[in-house]
mmCIF file with all atom_site columns, C-alpha atoms in Angstrom:
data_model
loop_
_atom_site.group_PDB
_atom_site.id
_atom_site.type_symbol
_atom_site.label_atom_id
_atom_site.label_alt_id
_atom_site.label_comp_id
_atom_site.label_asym_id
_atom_site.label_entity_id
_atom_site.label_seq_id
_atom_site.pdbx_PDB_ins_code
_atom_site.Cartn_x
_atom_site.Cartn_y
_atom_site.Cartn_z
_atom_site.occupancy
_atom_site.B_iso_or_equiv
_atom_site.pdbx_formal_charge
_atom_site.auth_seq_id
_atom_site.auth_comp_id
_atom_site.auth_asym_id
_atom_site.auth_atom_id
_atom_site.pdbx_PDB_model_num
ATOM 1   C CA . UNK X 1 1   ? 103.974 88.355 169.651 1.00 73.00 ? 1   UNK X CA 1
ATOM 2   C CA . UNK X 1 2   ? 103.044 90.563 172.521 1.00 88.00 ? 2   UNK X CA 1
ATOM 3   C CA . UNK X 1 3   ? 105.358 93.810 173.120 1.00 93.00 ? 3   UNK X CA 1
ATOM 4   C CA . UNK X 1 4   ? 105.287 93.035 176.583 1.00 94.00 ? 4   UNK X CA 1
ATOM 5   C CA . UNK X 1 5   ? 106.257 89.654 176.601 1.00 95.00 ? 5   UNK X CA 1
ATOM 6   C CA . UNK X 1 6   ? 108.972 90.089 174.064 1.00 96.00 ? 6   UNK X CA 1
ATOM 7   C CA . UNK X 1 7   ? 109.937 92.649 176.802 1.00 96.00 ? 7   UNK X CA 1
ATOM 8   C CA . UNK X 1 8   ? 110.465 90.349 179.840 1.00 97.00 ? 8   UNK X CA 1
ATOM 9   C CA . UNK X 1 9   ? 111.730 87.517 177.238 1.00 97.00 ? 9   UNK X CA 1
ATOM 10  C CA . UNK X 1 10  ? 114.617 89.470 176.133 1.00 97.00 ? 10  UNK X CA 1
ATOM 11  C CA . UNK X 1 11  ? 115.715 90.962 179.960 1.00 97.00 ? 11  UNK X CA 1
ATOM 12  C CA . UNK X 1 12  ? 115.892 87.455 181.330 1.00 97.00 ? 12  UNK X CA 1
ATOM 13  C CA . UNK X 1 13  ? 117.540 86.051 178.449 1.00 97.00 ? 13  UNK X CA 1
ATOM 14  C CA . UNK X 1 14  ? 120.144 88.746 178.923 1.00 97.00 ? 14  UNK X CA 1
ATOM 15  C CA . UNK X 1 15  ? 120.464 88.427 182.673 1.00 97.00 ? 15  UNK X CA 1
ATOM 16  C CA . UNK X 1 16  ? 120.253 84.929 182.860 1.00 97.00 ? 16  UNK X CA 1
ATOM 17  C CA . UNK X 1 17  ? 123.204 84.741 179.999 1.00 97.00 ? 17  UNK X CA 1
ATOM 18  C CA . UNK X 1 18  ? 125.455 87.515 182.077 1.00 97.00 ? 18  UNK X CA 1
ATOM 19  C CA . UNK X 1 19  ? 124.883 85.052 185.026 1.00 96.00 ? 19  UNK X CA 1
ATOM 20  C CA . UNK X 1 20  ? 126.027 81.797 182.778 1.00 96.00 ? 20  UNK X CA 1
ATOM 21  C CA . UNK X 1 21  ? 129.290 83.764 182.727 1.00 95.00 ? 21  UNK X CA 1
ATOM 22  C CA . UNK X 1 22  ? 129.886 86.136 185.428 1.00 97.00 ? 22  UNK X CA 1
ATOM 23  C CA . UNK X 1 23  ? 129.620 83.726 188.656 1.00 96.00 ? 23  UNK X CA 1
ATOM 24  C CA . UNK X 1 24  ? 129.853 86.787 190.904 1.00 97.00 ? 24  UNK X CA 1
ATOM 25  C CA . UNK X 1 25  ? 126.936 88.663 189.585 1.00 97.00 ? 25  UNK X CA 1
ATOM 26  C CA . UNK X 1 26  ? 124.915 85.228 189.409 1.00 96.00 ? 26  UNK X CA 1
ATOM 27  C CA . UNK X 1 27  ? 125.607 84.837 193.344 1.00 96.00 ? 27  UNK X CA 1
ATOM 28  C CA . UNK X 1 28  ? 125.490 88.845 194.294 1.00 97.00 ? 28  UNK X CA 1
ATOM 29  C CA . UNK X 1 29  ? 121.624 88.415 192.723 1.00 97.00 ? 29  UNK X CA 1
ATOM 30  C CA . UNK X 1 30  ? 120.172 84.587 193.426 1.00 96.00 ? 30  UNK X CA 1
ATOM 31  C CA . UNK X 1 31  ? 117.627 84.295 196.060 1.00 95.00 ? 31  UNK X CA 1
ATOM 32  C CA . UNK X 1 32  ? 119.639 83.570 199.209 1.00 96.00 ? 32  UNK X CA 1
ATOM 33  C CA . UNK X 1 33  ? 117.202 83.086 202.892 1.00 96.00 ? 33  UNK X CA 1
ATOM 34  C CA . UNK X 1 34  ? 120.425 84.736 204.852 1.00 96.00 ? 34  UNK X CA 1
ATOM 35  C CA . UNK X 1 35  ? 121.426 86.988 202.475 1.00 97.00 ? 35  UNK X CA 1
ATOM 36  C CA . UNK X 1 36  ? 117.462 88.528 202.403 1.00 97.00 ? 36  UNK X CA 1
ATOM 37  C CA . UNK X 1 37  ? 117.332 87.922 206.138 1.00 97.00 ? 37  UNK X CA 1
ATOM 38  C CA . UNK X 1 38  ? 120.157 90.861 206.363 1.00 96.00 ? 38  UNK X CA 1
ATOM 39  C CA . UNK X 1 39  ? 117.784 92.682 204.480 1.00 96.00 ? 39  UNK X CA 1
ATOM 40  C CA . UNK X 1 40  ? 119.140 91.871 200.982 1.00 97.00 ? 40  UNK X CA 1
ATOM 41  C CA . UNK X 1 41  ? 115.428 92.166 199.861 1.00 97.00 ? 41  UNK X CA 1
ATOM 42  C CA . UNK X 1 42  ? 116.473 93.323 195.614 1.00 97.00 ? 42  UNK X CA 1
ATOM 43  C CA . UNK X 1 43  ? 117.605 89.220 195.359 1.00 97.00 ? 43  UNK X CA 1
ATOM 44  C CA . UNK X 1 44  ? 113.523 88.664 196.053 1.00 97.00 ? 44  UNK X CA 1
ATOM 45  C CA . UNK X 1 45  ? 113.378 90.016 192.403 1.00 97.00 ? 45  UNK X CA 1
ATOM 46  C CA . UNK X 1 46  ? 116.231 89.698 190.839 1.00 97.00 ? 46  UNK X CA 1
ATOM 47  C CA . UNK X 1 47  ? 116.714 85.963 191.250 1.00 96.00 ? 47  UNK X CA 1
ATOM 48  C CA . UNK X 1 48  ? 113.550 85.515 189.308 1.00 96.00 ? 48  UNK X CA 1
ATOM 49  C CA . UNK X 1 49  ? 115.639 86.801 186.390 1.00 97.00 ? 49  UNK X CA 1
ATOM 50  C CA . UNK X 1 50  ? 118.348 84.406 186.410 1.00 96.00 ? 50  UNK X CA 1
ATOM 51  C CA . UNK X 1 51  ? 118.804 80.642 185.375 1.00 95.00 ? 51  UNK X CA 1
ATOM 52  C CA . UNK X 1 52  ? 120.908 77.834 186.103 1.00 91.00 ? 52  UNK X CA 1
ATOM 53  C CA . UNK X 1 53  ? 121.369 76.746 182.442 1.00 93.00 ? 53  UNK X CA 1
ATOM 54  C CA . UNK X 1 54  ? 120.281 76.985 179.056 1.00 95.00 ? 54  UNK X CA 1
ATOM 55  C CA . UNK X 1 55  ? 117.507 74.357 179.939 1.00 93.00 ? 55  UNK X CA 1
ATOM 56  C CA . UNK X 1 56  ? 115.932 75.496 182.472 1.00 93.00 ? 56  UNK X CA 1
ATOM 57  C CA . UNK X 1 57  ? 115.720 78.876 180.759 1.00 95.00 ? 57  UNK X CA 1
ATOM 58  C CA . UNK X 1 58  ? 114.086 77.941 177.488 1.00 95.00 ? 58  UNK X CA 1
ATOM 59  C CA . UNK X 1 59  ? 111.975 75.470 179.940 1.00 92.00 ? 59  UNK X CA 1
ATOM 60  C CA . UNK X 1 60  ? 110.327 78.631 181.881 1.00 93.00 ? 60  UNK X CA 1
ATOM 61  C CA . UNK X 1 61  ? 110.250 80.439 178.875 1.00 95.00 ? 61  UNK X CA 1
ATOM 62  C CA . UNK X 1 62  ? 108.520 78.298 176.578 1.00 94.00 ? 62  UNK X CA 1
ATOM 63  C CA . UNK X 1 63  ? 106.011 77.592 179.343 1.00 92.00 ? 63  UNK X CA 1
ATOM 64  C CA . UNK X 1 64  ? 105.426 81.388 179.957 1.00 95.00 ? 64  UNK X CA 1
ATOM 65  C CA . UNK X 1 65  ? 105.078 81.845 175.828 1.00 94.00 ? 65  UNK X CA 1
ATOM 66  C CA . UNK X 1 66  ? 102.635 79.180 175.862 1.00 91.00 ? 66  UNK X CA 1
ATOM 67  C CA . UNK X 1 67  ? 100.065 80.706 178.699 1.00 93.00 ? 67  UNK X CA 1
ATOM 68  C CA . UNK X 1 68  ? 100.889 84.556 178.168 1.00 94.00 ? 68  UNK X CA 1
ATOM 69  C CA . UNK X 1 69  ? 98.286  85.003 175.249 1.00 93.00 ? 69  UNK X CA 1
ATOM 70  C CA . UNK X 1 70  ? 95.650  83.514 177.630 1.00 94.00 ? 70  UNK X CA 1
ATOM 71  C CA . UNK X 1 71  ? 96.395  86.560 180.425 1.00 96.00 ? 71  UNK X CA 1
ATOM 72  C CA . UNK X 1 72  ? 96.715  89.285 178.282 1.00 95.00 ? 72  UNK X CA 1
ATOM 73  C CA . UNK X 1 73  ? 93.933  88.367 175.955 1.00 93.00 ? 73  UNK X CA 1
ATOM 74  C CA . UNK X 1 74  ? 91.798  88.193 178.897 1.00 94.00 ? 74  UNK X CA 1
ATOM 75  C CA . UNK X 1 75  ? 92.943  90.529 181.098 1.00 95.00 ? 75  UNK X CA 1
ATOM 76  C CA . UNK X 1 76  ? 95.381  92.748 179.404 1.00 95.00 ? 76  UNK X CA 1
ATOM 77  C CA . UNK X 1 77  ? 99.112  93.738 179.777 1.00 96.00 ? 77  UNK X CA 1
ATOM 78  C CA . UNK X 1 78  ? 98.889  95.582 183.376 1.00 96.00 ? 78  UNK X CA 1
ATOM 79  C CA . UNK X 1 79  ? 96.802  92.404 184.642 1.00 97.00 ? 79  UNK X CA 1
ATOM 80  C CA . UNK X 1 80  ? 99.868  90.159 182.830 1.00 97.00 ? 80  UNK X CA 1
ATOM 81  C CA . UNK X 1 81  ? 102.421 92.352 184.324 1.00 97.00 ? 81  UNK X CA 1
ATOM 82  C CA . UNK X 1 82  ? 101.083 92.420 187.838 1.00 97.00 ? 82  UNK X CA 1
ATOM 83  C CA . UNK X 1 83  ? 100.538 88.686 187.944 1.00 97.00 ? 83  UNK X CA 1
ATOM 84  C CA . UNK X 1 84  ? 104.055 87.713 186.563 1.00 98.00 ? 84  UNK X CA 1
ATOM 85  C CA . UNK X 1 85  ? 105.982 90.420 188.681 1.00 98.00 ? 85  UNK X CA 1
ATOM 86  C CA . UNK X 1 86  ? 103.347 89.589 192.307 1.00 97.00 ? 86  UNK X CA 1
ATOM 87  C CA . UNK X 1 87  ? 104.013 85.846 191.886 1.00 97.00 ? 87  UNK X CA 1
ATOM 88  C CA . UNK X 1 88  ? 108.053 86.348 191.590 1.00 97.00 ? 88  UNK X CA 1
ATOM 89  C CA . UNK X 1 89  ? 107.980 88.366 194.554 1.00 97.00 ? 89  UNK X CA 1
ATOM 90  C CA . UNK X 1 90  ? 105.321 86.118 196.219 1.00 96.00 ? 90  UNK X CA 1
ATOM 91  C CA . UNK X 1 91  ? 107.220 82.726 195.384 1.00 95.00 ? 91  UNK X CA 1
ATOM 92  C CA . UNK X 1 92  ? 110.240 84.494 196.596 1.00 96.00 ? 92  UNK X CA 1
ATOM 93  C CA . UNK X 1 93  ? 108.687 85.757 200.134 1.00 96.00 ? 93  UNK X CA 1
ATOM 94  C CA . UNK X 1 94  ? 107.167 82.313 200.590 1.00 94.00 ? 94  UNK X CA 1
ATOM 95  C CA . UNK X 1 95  ? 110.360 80.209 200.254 1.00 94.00 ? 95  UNK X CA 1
ATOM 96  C CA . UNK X 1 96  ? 111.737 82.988 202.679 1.00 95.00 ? 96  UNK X CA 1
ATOM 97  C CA . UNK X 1 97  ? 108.682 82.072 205.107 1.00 93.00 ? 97  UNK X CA 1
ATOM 98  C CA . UNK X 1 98  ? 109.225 77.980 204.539 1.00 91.00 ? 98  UNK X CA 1
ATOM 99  C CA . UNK X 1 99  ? 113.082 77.996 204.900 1.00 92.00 ? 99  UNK X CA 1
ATOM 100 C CA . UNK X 1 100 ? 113.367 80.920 207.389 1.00 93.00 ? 100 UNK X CA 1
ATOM 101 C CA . UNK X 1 101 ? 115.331 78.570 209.628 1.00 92.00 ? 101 UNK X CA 1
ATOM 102 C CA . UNK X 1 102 ? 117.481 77.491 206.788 1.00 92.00 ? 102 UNK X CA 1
ATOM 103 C CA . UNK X 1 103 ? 119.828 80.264 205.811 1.00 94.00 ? 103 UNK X CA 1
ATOM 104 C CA . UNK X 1 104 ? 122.010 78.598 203.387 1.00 94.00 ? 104 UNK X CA 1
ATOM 105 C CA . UNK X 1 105 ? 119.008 77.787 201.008 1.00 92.00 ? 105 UNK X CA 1
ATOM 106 C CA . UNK X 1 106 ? 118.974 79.393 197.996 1.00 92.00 ? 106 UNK X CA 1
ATOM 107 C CA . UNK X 1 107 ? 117.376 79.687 194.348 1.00 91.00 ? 107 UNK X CA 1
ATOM 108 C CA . UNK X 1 108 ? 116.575 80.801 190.787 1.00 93.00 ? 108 UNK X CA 1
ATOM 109 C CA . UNK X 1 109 ? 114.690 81.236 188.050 1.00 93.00 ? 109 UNK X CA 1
ATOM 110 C CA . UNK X 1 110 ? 111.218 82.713 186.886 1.00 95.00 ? 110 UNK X CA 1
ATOM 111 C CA . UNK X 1 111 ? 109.123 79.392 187.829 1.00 92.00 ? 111 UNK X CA 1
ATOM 112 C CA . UNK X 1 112 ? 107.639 81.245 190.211 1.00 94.00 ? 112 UNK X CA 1
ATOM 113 C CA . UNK X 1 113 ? 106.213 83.823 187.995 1.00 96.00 ? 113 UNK X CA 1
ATOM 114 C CA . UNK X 1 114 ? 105.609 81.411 185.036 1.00 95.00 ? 114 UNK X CA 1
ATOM 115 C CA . UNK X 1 115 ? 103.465 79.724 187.901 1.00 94.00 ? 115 UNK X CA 1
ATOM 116 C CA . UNK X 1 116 ? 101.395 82.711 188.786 1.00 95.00 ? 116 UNK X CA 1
ATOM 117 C CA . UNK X 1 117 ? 100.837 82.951 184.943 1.00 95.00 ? 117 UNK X CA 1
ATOM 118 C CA . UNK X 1 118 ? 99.720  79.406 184.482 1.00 95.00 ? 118 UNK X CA 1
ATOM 119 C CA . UNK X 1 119 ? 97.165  79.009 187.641 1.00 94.00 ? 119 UNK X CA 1
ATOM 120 C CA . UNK X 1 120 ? 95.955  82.538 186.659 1.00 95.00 ? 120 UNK X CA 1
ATOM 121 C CA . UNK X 1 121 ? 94.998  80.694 182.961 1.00 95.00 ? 121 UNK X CA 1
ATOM 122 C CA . UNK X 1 122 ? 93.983  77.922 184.269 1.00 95.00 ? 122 UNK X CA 1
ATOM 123 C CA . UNK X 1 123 ? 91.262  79.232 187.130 1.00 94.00 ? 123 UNK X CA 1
ATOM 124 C CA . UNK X 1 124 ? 90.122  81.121 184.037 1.00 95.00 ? 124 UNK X CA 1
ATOM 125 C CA . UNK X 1 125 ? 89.328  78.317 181.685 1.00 95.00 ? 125 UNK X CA 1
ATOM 126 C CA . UNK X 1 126 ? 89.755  75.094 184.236 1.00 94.00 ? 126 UNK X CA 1
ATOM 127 C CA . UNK X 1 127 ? 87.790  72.863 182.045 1.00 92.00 ? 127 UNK X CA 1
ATOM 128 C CA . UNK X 1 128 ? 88.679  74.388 178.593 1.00 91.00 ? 128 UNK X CA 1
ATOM 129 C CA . UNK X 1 129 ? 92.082  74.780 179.041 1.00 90.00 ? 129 UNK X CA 1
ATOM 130 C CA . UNK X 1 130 ? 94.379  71.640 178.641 1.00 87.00 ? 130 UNK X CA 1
ATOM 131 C CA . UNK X 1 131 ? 97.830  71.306 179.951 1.00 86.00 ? 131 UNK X CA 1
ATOM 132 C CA . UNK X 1 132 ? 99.920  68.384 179.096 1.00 81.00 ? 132 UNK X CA 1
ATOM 133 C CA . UNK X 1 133 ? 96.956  66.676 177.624 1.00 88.00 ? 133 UNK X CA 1
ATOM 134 C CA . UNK X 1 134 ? 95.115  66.914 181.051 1.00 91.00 ? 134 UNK X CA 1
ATOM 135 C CA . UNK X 1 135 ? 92.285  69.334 181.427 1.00 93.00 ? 135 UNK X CA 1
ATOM 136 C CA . UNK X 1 136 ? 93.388  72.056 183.458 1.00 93.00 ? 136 UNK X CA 1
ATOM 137 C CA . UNK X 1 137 ? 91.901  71.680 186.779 1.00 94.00 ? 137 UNK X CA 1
ATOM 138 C CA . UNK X 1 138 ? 93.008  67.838 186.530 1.00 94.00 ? 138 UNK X CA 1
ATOM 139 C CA . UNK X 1 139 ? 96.679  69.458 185.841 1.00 93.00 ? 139 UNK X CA 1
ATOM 140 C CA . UNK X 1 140 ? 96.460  71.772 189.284 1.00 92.00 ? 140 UNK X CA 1
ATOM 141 C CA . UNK X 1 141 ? 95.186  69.417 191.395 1.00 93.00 ? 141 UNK X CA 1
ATOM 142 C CA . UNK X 1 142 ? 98.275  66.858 190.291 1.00 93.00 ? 142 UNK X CA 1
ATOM 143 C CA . UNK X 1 143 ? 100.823 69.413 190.211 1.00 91.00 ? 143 UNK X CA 1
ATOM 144 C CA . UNK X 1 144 ? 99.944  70.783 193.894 1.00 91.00 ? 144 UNK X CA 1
ATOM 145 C CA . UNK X 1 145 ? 99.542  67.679 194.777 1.00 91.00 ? 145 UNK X CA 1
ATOM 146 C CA . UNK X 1 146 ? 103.292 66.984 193.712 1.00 90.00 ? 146 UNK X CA 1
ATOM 147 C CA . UNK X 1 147 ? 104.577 70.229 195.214 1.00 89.00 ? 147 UNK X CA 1
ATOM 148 C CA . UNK X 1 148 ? 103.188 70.475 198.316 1.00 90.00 ? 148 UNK X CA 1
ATOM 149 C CA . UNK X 1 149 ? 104.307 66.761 199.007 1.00 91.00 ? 149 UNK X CA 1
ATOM 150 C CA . UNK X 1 150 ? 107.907 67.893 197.917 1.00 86.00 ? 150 UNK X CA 1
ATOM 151 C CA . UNK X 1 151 ? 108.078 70.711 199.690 1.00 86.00 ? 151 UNK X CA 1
ATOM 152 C CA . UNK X 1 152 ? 107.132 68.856 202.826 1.00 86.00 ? 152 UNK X CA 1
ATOM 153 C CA . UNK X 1 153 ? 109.513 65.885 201.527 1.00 83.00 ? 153 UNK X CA 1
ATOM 154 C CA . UNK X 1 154 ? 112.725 67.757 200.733 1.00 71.00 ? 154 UNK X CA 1
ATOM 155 C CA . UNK X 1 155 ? 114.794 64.471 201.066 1.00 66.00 ? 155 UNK X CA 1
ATOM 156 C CA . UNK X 1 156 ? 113.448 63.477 197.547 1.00 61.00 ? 156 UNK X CA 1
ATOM 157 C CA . UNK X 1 157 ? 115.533 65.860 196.070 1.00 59.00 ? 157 UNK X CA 1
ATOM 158 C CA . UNK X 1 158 ? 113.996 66.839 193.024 1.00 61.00 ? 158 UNK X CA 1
ATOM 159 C CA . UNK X 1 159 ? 116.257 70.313 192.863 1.00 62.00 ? 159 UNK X CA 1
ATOM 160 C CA . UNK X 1 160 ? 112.971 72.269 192.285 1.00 71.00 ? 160 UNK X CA 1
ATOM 161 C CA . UNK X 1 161 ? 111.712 74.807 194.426 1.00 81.00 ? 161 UNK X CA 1
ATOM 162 C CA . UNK X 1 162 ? 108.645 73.862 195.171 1.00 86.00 ? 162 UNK X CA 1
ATOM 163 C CA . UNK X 1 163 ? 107.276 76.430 197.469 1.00 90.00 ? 163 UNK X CA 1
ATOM 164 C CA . UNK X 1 164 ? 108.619 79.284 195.287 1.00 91.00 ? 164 UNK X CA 1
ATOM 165 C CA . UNK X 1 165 ? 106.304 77.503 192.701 1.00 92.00 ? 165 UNK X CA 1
ATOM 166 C CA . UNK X 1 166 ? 103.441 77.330 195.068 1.00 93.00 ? 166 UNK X CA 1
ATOM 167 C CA . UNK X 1 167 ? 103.829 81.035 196.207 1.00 93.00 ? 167 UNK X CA 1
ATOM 168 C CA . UNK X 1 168 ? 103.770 82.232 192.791 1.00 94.00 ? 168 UNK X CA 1
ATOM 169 C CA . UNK X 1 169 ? 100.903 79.688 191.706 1.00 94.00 ? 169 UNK X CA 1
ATOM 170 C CA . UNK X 1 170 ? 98.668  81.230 194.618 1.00 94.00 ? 170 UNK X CA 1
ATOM 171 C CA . UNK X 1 171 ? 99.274  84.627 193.320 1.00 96.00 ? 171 UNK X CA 1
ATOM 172 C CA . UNK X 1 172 ? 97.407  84.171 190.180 1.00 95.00 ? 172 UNK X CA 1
ATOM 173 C CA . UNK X 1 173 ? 95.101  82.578 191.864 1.00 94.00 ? 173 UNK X CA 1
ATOM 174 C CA . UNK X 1 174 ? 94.272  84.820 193.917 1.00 95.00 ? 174 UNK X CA 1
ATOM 175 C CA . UNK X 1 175 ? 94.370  87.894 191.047 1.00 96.00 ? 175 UNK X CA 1
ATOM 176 C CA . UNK X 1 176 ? 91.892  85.668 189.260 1.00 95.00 ? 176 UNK X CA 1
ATOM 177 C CA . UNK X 1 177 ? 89.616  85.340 192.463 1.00 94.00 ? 177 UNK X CA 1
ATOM 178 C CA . UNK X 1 178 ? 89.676  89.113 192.600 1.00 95.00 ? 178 UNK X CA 1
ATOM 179 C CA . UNK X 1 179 ? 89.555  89.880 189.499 1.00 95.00 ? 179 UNK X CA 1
ATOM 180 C CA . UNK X 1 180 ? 86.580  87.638 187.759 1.00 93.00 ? 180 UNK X CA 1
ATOM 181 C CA . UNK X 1 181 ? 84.295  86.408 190.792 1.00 94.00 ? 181 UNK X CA 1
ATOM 182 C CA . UNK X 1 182 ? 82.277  84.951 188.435 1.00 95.00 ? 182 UNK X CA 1
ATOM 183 C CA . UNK X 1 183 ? 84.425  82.826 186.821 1.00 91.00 ? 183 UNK X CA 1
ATOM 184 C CA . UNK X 1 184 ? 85.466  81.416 189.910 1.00 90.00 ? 184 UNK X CA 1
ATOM 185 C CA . UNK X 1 185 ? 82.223  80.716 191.137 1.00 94.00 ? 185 UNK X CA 1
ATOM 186 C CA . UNK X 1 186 ? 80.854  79.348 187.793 1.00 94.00 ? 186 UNK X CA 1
ATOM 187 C CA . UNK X 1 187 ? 84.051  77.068 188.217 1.00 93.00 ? 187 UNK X CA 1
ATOM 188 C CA . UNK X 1 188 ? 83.784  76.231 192.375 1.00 93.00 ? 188 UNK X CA 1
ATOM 189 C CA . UNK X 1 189 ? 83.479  72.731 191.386 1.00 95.00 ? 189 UNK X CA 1
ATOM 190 C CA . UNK X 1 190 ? 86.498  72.389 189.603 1.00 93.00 ? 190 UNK X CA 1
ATOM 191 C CA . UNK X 1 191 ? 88.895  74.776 191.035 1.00 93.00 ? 191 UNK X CA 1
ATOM 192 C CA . UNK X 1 192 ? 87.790  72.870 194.726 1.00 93.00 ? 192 UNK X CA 1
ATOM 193 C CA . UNK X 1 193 ? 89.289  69.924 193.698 1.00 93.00 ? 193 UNK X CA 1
ATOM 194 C CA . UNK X 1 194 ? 92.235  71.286 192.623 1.00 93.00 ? 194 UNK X CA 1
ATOM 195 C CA . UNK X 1 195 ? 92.875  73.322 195.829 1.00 90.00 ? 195 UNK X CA 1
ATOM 196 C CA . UNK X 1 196 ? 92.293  70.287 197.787 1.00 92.00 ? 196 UNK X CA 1
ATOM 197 C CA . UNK X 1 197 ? 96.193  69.986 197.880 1.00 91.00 ? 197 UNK X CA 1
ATOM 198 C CA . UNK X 1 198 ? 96.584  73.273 199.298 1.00 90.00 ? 198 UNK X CA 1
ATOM 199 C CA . UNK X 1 199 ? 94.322  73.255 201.963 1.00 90.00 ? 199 UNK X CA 1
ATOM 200 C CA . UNK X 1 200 ? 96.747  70.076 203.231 1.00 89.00 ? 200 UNK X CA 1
ATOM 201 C CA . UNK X 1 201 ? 99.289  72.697 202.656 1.00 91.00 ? 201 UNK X CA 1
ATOM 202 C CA . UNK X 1 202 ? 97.665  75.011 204.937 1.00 89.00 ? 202 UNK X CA 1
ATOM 203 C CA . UNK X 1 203 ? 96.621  72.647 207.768 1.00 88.00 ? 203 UNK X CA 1
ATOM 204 C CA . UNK X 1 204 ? 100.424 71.424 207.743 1.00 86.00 ? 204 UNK X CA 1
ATOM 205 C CA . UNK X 1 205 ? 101.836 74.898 208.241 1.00 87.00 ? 205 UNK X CA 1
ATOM 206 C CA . UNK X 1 206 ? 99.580  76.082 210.605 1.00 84.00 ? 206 UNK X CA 1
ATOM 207 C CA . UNK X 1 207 ? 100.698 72.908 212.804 1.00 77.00 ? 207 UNK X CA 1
ATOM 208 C CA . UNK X 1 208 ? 104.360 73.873 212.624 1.00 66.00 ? 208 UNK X CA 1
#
């Protein structure tokens, strides 16, 4: 198992587990709009380290063990690092950008991150790599489907922050864009399709 991994593993474990108990620390350090707003801007990171259970801890982490061979066989540890740390901060800034007007909304959790790890995978290897049993392109195209409509949708109330997840998803993306052309060309096809979501996502927001 990957040094690096094991790394970021055992720091959220730990942080997420002093938040399970210390309900102070947990709300000093969860993503809060306001609380950023006032310039706050350490809770951008540090939220990505905390959890709010047992569940939805092993959930991201079990996802992120699942995908992190992928980035750092292909693209080694600083490539891993820089997605999983520029998708937290990017899921965080976007949810600041969607919810600017709403400054009692907060979150948690690494989704974001395991997000920019995932879509980083997957615009690698969109045909070879499965997810769920769907091919992986199939998977991106549902799952932005999903969360853009969500995040437009709040009512649904699905208590999942969607454009956190889309932020971070975007971010590995766009690393992989960068990063192997190629790939990404080789792919257009696929990866088109399952960007189709997000150019909804874009059209919508520049309406607003």
């Amino acid at each position: 198992m990957n040094i690096t991994f094991i790394i970021i593993l055992l720091a959220t474990i730990a942080m997420s587990y002093y938040g399970f108990k210390n309900p102070t620390f947990f709300n000093r350090y969860k993503f809060n709009v306001g609380a950023v707003q006032k310039g706050d801007y350490v809770r951008l990171v540090s939220s990505g380290f905390l959890h709010a259970n047992w569940e939805h801890l092993i959930f991201n982490m079990i996802s992120l063990y699942f995908f992190q061979d992928v980035i750092i066989g292909s693209m080694g540890n600083l490539m891993f690092l820089l997605i999983y740390f520029g998708s937290m901060l990017l899921g965080s800034v976007f949810s600041l950008y969607i919810y600017k007007k709403q400054p009692y909304y907060s979150a948690i959790g690494a989704s974001g991150a395991v997000s920019g790890i995932i879509f980083a995978a997957i615009a690698l290897y969109p045909t070879a790599l499965s997810v769920n049993f769907l091919p992986g392109w199939l998977f991106g195209a549902l799952y932005f489907g999903y969360s853009v409509f969500m995040m437009f949708n709040p009512q649904q109330g699905d208590n999942l922050g969607h454009a956190a997840h889309l932020g971070g998803a975007l971010f590995g993306l766009a690393v992989v864009i960068i990063y192997a052309p190629e790939v990404v060309i080789r792919h257009a096809f696929y990866l088109g399709v399952m960007a189709l979501p997000l150019g909804y996502m874009g059209v919508r927001l520049l309406k607003k």
